[in-house]
mmCIF file of C-alpha atoms and ligand atoms in Angstrom:
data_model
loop_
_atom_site.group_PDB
_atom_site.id
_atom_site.type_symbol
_atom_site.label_atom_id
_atom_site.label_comp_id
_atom_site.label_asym_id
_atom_site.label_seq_id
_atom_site.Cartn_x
_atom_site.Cartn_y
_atom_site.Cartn_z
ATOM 1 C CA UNK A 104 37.558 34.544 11.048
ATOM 2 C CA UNK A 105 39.610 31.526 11.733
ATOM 3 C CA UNK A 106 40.650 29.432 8.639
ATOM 4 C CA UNK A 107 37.690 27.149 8.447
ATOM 5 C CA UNK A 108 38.480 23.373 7.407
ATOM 6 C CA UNK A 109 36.817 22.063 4.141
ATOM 7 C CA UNK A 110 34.593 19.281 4.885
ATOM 8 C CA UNK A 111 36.890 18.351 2.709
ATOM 9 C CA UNK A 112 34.747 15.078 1.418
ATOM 10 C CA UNK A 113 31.100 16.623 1.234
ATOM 11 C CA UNK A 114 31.971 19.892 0.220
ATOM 12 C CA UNK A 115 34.209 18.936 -2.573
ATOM 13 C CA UNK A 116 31.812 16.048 -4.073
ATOM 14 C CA UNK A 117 29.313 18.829 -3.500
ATOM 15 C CA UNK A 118 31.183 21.416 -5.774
ATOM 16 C CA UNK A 119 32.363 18.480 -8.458
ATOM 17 C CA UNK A 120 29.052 17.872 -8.759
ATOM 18 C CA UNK A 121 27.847 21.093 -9.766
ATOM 19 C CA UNK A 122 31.078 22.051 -11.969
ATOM 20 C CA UNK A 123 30.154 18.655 -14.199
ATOM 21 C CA UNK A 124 26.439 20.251 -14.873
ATOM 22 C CA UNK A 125 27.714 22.023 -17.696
ATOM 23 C CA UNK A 126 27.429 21.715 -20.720
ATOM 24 C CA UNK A 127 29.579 20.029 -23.051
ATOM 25 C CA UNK A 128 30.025 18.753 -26.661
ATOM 26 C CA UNK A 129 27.979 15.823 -26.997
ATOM 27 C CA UNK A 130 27.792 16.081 -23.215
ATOM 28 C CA UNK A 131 30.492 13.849 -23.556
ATOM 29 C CA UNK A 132 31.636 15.430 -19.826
ATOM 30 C CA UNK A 133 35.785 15.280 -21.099
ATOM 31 C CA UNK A 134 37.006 16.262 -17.303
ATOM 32 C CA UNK A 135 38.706 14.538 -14.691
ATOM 33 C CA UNK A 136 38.722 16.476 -10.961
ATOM 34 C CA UNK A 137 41.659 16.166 -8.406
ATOM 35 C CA UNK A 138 41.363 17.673 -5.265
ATOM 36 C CA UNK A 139 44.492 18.394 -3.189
ATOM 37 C CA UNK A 140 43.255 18.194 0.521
ATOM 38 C CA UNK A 141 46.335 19.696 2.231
ATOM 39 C CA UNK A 142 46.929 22.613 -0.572
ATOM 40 C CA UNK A 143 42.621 22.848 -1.460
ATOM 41 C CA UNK A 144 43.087 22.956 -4.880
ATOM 42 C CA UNK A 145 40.642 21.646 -7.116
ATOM 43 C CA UNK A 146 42.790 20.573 -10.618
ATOM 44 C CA UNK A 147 40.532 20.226 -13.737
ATOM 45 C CA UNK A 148 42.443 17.806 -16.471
ATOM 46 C CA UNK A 149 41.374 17.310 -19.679
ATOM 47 C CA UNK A 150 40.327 13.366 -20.488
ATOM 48 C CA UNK A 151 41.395 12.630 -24.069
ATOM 49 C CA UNK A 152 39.574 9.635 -23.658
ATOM 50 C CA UNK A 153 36.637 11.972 -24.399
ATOM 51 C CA UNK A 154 37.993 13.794 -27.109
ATOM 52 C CA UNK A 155 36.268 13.700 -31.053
ATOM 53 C CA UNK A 156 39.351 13.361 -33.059
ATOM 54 C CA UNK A 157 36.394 14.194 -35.943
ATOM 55 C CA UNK A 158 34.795 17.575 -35.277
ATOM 56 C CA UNK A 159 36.846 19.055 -32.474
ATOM 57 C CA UNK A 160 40.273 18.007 -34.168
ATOM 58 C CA UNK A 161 42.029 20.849 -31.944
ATOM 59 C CA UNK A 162 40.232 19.919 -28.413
ATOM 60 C CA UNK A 163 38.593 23.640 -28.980
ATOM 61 C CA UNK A 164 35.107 22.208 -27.802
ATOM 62 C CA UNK A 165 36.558 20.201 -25.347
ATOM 63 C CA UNK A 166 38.136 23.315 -23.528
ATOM 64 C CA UNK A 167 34.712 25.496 -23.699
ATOM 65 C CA UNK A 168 33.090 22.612 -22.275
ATOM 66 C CA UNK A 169 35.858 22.732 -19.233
ATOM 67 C CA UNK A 170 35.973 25.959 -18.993
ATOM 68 C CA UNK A 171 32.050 26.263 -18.435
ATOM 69 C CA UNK A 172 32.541 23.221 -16.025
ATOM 70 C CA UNK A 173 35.055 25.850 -14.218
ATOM 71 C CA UNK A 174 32.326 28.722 -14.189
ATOM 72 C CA UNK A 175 30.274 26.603 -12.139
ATOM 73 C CA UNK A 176 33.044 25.249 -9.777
ATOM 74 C CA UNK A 177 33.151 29.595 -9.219
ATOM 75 C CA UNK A 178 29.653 30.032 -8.877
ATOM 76 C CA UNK A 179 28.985 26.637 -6.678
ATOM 77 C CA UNK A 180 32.575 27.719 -4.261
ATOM 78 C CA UNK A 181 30.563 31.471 -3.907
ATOM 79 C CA UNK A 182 27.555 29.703 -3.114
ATOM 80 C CA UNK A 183 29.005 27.924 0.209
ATOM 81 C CA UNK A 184 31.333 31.326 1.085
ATOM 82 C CA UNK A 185 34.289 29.640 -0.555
ATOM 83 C CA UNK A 186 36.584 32.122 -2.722
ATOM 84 C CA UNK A 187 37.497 30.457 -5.721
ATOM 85 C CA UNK A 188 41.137 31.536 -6.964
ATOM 86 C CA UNK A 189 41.405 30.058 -10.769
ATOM 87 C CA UNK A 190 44.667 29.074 -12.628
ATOM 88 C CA UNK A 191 43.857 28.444 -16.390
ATOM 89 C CA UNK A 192 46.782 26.250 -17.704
ATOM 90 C CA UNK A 193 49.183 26.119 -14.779
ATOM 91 C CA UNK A 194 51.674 24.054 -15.792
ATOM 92 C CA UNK A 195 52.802 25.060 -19.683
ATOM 93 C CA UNK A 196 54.455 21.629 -19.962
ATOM 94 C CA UNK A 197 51.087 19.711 -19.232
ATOM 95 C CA UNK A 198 48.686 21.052 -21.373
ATOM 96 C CA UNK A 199 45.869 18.759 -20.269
ATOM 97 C CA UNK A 200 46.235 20.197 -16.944
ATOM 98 C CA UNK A 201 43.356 23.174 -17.643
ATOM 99 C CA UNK A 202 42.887 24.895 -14.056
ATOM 100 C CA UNK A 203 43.833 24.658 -10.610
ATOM 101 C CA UNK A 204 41.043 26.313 -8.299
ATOM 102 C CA UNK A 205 41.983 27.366 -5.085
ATOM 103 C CA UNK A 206 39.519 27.350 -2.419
ATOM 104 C CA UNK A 207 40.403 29.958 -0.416
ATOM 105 C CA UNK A 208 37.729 31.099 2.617
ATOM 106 C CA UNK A 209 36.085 34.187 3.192
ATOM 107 C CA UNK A 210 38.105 35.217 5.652
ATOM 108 C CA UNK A 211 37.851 39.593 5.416
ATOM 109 C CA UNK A 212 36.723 38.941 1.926
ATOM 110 C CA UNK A 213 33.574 39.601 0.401
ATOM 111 C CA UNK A 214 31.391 36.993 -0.956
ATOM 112 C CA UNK A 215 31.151 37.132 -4.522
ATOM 113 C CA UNK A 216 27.149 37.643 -4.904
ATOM 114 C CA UNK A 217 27.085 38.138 -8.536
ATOM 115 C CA UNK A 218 28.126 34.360 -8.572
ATOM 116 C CA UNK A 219 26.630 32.784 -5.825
ATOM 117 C CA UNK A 220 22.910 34.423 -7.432
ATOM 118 C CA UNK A 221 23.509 32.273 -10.292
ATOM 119 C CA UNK A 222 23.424 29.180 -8.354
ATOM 120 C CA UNK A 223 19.828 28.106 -8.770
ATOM 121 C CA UNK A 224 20.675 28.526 -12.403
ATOM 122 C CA UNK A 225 22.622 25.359 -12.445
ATOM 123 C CA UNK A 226 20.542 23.190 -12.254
ATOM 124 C CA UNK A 227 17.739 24.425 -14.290
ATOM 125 C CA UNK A 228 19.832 24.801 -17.045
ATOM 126 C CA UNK A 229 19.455 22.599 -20.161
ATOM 127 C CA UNK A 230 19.688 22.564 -23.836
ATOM 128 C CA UNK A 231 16.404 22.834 -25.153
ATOM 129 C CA UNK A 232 15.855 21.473 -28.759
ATOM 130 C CA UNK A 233 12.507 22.448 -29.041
ATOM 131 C CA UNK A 234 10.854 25.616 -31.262
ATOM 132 C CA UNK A 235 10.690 28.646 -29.451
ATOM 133 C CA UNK A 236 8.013 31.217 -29.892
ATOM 134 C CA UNK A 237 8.465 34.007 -32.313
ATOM 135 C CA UNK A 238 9.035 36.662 -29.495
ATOM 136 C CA UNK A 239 11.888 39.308 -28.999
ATOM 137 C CA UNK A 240 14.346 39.235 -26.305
ATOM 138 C CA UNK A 241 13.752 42.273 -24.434
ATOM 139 C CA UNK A 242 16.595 44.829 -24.760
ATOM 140 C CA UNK A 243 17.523 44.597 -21.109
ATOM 141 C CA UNK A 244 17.622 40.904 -20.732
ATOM 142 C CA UNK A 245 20.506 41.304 -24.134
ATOM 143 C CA UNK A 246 22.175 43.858 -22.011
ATOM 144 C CA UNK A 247 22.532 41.887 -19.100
ATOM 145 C CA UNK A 248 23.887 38.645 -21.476
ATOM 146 C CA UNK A 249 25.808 40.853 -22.755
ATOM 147 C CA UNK A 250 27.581 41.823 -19.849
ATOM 148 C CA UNK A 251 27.721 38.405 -18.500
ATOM 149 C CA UNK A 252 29.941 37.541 -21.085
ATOM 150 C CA UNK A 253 32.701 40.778 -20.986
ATOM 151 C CA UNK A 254 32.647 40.006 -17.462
ATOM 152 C CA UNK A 255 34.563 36.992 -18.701
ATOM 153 C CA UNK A 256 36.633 38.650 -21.148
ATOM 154 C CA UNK A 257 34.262 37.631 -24.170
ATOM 155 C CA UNK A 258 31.690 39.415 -26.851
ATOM 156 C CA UNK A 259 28.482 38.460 -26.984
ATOM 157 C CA UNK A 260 27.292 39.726 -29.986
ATOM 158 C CA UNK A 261 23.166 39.589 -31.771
ATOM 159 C CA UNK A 262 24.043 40.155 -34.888
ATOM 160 C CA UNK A 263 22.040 42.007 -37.594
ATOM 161 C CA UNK A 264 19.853 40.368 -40.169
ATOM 162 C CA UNK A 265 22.099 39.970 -43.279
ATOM 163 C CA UNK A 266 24.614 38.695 -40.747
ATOM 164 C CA UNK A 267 22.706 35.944 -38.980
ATOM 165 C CA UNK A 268 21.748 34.654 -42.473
ATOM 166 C CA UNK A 269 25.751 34.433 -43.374
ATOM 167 C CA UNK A 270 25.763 32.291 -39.947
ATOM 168 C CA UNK A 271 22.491 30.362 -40.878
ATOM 169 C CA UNK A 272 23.821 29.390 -43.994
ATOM 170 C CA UNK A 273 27.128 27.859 -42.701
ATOM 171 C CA UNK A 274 25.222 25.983 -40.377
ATOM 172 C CA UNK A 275 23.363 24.692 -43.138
ATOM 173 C CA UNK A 276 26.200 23.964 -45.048
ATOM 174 C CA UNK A 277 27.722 21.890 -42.115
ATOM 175 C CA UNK A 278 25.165 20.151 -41.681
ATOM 176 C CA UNK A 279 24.528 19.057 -45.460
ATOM 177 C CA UNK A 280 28.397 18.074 -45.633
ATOM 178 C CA UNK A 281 27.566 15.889 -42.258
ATOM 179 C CA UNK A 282 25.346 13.783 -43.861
ATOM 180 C CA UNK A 283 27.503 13.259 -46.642
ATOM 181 C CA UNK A 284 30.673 12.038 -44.977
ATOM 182 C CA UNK A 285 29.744 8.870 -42.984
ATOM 183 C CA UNK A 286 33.144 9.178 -40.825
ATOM 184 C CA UNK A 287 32.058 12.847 -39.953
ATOM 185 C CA UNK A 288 28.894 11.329 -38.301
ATOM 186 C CA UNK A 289 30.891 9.002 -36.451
ATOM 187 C CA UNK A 290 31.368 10.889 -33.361
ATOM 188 C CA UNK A 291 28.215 11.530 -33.030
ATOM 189 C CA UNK A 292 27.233 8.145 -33.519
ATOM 190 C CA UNK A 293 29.413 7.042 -30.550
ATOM 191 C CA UNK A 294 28.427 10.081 -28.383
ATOM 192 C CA UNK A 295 24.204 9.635 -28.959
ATOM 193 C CA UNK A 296 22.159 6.989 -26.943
ATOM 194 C CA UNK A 297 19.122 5.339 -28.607
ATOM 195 C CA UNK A 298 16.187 2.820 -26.859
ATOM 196 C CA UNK A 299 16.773 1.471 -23.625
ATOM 197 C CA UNK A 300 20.159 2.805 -23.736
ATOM 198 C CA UNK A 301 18.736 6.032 -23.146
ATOM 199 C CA UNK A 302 18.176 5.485 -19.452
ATOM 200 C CA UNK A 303 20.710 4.352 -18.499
ATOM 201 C CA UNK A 304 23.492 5.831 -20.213
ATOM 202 C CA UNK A 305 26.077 7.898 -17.936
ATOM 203 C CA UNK A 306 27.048 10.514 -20.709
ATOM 204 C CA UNK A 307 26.384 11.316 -23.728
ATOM 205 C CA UNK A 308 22.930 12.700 -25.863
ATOM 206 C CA UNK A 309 20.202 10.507 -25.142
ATOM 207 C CA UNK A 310 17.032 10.348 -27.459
ATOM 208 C CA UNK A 311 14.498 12.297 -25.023
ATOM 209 C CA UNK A 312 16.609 15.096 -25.566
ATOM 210 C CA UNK A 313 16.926 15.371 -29.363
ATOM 211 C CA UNK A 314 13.655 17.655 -29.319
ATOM 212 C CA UNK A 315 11.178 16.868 -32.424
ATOM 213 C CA UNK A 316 12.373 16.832 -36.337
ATOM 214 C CA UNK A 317 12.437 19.955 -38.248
ATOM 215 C CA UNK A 318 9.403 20.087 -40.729
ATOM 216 C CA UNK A 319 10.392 23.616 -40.993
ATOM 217 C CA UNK A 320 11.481 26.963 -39.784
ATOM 218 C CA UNK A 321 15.153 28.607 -39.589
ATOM 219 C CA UNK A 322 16.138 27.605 -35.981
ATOM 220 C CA UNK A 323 19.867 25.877 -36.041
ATOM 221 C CA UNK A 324 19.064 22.747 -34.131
ATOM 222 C CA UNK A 325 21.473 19.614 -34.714
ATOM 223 C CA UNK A 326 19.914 16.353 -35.614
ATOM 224 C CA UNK A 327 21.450 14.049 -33.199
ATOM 225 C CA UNK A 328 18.998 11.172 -35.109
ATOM 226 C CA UNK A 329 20.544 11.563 -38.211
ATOM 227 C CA UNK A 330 19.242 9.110 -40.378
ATOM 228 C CA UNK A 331 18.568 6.685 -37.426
ATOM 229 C CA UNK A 332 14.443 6.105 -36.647
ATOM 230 C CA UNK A 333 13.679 7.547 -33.323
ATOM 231 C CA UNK A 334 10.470 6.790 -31.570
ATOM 232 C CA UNK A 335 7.484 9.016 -30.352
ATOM 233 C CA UNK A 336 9.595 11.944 -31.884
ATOM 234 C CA UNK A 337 7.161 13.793 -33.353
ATOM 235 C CA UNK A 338 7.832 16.477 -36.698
ATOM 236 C CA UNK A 339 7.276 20.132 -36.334
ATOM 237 C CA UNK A 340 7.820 23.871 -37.306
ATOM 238 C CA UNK A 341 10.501 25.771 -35.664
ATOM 239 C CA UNK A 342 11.268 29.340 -35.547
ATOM 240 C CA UNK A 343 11.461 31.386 -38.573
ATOM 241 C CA UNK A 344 13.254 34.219 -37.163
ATOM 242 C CA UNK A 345 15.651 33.119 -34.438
ATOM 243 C CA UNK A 346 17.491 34.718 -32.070
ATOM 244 C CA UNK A 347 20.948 34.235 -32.451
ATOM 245 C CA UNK A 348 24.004 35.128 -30.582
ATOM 246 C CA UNK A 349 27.657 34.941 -30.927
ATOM 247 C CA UNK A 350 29.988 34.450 -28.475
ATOM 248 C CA UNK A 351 33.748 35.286 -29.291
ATOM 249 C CA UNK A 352 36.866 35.937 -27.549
ATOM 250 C CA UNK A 353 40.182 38.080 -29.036
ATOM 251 C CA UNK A 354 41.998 35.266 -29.264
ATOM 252 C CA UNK A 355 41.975 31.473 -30.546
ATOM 253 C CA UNK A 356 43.957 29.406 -28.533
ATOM 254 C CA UNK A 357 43.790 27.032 -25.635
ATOM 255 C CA UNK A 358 43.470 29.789 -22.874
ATOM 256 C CA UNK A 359 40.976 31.345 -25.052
ATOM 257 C CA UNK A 360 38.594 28.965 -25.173
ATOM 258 C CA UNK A 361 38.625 27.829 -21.310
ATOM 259 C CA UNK A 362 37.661 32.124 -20.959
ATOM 260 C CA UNK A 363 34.998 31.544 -23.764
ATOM 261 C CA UNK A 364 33.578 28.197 -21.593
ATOM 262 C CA UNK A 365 33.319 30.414 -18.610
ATOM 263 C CA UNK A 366 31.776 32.980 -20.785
ATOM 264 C CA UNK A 367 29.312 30.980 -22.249
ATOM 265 C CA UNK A 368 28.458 29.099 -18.645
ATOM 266 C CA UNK A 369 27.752 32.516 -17.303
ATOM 267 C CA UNK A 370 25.499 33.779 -20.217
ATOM 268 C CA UNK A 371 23.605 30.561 -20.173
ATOM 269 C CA UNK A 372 22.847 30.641 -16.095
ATOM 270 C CA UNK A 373 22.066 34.450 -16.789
ATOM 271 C CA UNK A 374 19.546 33.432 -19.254
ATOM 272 C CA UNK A 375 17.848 30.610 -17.369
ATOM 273 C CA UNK A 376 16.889 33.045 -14.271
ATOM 274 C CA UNK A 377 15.828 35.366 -17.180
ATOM 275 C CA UNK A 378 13.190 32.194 -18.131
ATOM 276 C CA UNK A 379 14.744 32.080 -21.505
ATOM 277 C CA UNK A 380 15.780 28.416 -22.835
ATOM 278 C CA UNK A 381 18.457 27.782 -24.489
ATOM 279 C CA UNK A 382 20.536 25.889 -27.111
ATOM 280 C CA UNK A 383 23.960 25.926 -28.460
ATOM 281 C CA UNK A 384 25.359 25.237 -32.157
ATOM 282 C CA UNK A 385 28.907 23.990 -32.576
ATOM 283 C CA UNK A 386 28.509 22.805 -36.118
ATOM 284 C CA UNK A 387 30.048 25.492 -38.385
ATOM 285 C CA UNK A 388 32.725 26.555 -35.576
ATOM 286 C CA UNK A 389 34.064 22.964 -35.587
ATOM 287 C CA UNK A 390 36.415 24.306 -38.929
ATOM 288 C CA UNK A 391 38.656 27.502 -38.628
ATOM 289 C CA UNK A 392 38.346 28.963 -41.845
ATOM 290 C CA UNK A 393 34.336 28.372 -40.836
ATOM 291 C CA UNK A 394 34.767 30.109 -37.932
ATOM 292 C CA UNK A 395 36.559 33.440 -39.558
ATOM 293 C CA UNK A 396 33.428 33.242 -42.037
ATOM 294 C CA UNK A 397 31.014 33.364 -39.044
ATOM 295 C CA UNK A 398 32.436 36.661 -37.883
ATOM 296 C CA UNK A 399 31.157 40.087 -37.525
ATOM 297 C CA UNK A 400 31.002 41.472 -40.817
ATOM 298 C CA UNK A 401 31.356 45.290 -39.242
ATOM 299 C CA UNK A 402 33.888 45.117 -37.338
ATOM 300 C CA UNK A 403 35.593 42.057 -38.804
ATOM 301 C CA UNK A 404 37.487 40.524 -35.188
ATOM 302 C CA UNK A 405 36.966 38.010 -32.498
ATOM 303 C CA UNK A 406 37.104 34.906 -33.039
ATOM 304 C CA UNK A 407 33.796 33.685 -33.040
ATOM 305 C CA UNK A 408 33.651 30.382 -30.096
ATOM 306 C CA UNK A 409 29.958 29.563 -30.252
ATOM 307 C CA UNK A 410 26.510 30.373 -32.066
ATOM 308 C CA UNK A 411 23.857 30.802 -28.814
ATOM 309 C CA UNK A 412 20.169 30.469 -29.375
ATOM 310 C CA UNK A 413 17.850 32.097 -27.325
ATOM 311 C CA UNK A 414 13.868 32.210 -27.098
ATOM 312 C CA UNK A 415 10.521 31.443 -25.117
ATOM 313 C CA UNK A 416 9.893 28.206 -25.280
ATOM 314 C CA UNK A 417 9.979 24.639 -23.345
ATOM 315 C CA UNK A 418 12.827 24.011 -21.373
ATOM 316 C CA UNK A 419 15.033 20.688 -22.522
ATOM 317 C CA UNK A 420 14.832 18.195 -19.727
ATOM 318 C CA UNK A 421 17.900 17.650 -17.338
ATOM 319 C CA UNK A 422 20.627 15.038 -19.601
ATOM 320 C CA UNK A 423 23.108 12.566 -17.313
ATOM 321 C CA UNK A 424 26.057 12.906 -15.882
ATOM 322 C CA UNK A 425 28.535 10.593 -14.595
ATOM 323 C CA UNK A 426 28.892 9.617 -10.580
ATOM 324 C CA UNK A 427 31.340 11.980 -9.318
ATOM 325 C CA UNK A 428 33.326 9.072 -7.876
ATOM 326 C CA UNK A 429 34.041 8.370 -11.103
ATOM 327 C CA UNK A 430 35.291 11.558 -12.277
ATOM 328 C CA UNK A 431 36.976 12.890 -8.800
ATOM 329 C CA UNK A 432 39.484 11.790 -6.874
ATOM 330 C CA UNK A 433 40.692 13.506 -3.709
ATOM 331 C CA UNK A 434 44.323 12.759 -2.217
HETATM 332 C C1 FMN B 223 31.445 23.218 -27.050
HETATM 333 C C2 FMN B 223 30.014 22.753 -27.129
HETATM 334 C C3 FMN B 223 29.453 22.498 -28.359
HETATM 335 C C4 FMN B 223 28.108 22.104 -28.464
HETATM 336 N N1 FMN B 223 27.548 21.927 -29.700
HETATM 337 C C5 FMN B 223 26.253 21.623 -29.804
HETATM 338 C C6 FMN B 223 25.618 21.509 -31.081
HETATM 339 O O1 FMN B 223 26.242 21.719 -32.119
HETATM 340 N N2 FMN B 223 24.305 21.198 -31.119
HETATM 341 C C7 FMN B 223 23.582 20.972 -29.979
HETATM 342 O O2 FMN B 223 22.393 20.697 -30.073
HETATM 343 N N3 FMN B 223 24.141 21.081 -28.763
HETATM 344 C C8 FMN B 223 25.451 21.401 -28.653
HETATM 345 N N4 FMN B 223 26.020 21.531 -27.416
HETATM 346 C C9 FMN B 223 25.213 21.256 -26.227
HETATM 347 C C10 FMN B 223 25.487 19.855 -25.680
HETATM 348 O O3 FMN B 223 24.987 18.864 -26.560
HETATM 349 C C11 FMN B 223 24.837 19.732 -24.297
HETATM 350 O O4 FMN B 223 25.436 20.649 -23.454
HETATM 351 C C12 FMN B 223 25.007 18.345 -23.700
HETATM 352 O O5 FMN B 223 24.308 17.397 -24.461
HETATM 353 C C13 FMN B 223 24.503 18.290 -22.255
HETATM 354 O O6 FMN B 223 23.152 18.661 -22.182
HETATM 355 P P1 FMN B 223 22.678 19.922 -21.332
HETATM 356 O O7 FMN B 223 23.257 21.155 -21.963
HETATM 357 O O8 FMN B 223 21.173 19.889 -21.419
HETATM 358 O O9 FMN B 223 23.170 19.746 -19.921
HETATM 359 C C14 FMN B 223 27.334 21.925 -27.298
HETATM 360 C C15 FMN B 223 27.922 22.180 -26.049
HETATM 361 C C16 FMN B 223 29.241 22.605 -25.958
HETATM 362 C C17 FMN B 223 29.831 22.930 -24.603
#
């Protein structure tokens, strides 16, 4: 097959789009695109405009959040018979540069279905801060999660009972030490979007998506409220038995967490065509010595990068994102 031209414009606005569906701390969306028409690379920079100096001191959450933007750059290339060829960190001396994505053509190359399936999944996908029912996750929907994520060069693991309390209890603990240090809230304060600001904001959490107060139950759901009144909010029972899961990767460093990102991107869209919702706790990862505490007990490795929930349950609804004319620029 001939070397087909991008339509450059479409297709690449197209592809932005989807990559900047992921998720991401505080969805506070910390990437800048630059697409290289002549070369068709894609470059993914970190903006440390969007960085929380607070609870992601070492720009950890801001590279899972990346790197999950990257999965879906992957999956949304597949999708239109591009072949994605990813660089994590290209350049050693510019850190902030995180990938380079080369969109190569099919040309005597297979599509990639396992990624181009997931497509649908993008979109669907939200974080859903609402209780979920007290049902198991059926062996072969772990399996396949499971193998999402060592696709990616991560461990997803469900840990046992004694061990998800350990994790429980650090969440708790993160939380409690939250609301007593005013300048640890203070990310969140500028990253959450209350009243009218709520529809209209670009980024961030806005209120509809906080899901209800916790009256009770033992699911780890961040209060984005804090102590702030939010409307038509509602108080209820969550979960008392939920279903964890812990992502980790071998190592801890920058290229680490972009692998965990795409990890955790491809175990999320793997659970949304599986009907399962979804939500994601950062809270006690966002301190290393935390983080070695969170690990499995057994086999005492990994570094654990995230704390998953899964169950049956409503869906969150679909959060903003910035116009990608704002975040891409093509030269
Ligand atoms: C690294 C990272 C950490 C996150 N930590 C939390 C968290 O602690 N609590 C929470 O409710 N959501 C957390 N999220 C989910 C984001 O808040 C969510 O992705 C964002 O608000 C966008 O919403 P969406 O996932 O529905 O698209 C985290 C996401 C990422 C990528």
């Amino acid at each position: 097959m001939a070397s087909r031209q991008l339509d450059d414009e479409k297709t690449v606005t197209g592809l932005v789009a989807d990559a900047a569906a992921a998720p991401s701390m505080h969805n506070a969306q910390p990437w800048r695109f630059r697409y290289l028409t002549g070369e068709r690379v894609l470059l993914l920079r970190a903006d440390p405009e969007r960085a929380m100096p607070r609870s992601d001191p070492d720009n950890r959450a801001l590279h899972i959040g990346c790197g999950a933007a990257v999965f879906n750059l992957r999956v949304a290339a597949a999708h239109v018979d591009l072949v994605p060829e990813v660089r994590l960190l290209p350049e050693p001396q510019d850190p902030l540069l995180l990938a380079a994505v080369h969109l190569a053509d099919e040309a005597g190359r297979q599509r990639d279905e396992d990624l181009a399936r997931l497509h649908p999944a993008i979109r669907e996908r939200h974080t859903s801060r609402h209780p979920f029912a007290e049902k198991e996750v059926p062996e072969d929907v772990r399996a396949t999660l499971q193998d999402a994520a060592e696709r990616e060069g991560a461990v997803l693991l469900f840990p046992g009972a004694w061990h998800a309390e350990t994790v429980l209890d650090l969440i708790h603990d993160a939380e409690s030490r939250d609301t007593l240090d005013a300048e640890a809230s203070e990310d969140l304060v500028r990253w959450t979007r209350l009243g009218p600001e709520a529809d209209t904001a670009v980024d961030g959490v806005p209120e509809y998506a906080f899901g209800p107060r916790k009256r009770d139950g033992k699911a780890p759901v961040r209060d984005f409220a804090g102590r702030r009144p939010v409307a038509d909010r509602g108080t209820t029972t969550f979960e008392h038995t939920p279903h964890l899961a812990l992502l980790s990767t071998p190592g801890d460093g920058p290229a680490d967490w972009l692998r965990a990102g795409q990890a955790l991107e491809r175990v999320l869209l793997e659970a949304t065509l599986a009907d399962l919702a979804t939500s994601l706790t950062s809270h006690a990862l966002e301190d290393r010595a935390l983080r070695l505490l969170a690990r499995d007990p057994a086999s005492g490795t990994g570094q654990v990068q995230m704390v998953l929930r899964l169950g049956y349950g409503p869906k969150g609804p679909a959060t903003p994102r910035r116009p990608v004319r704002d975040v891409l620029e093509i030269v």
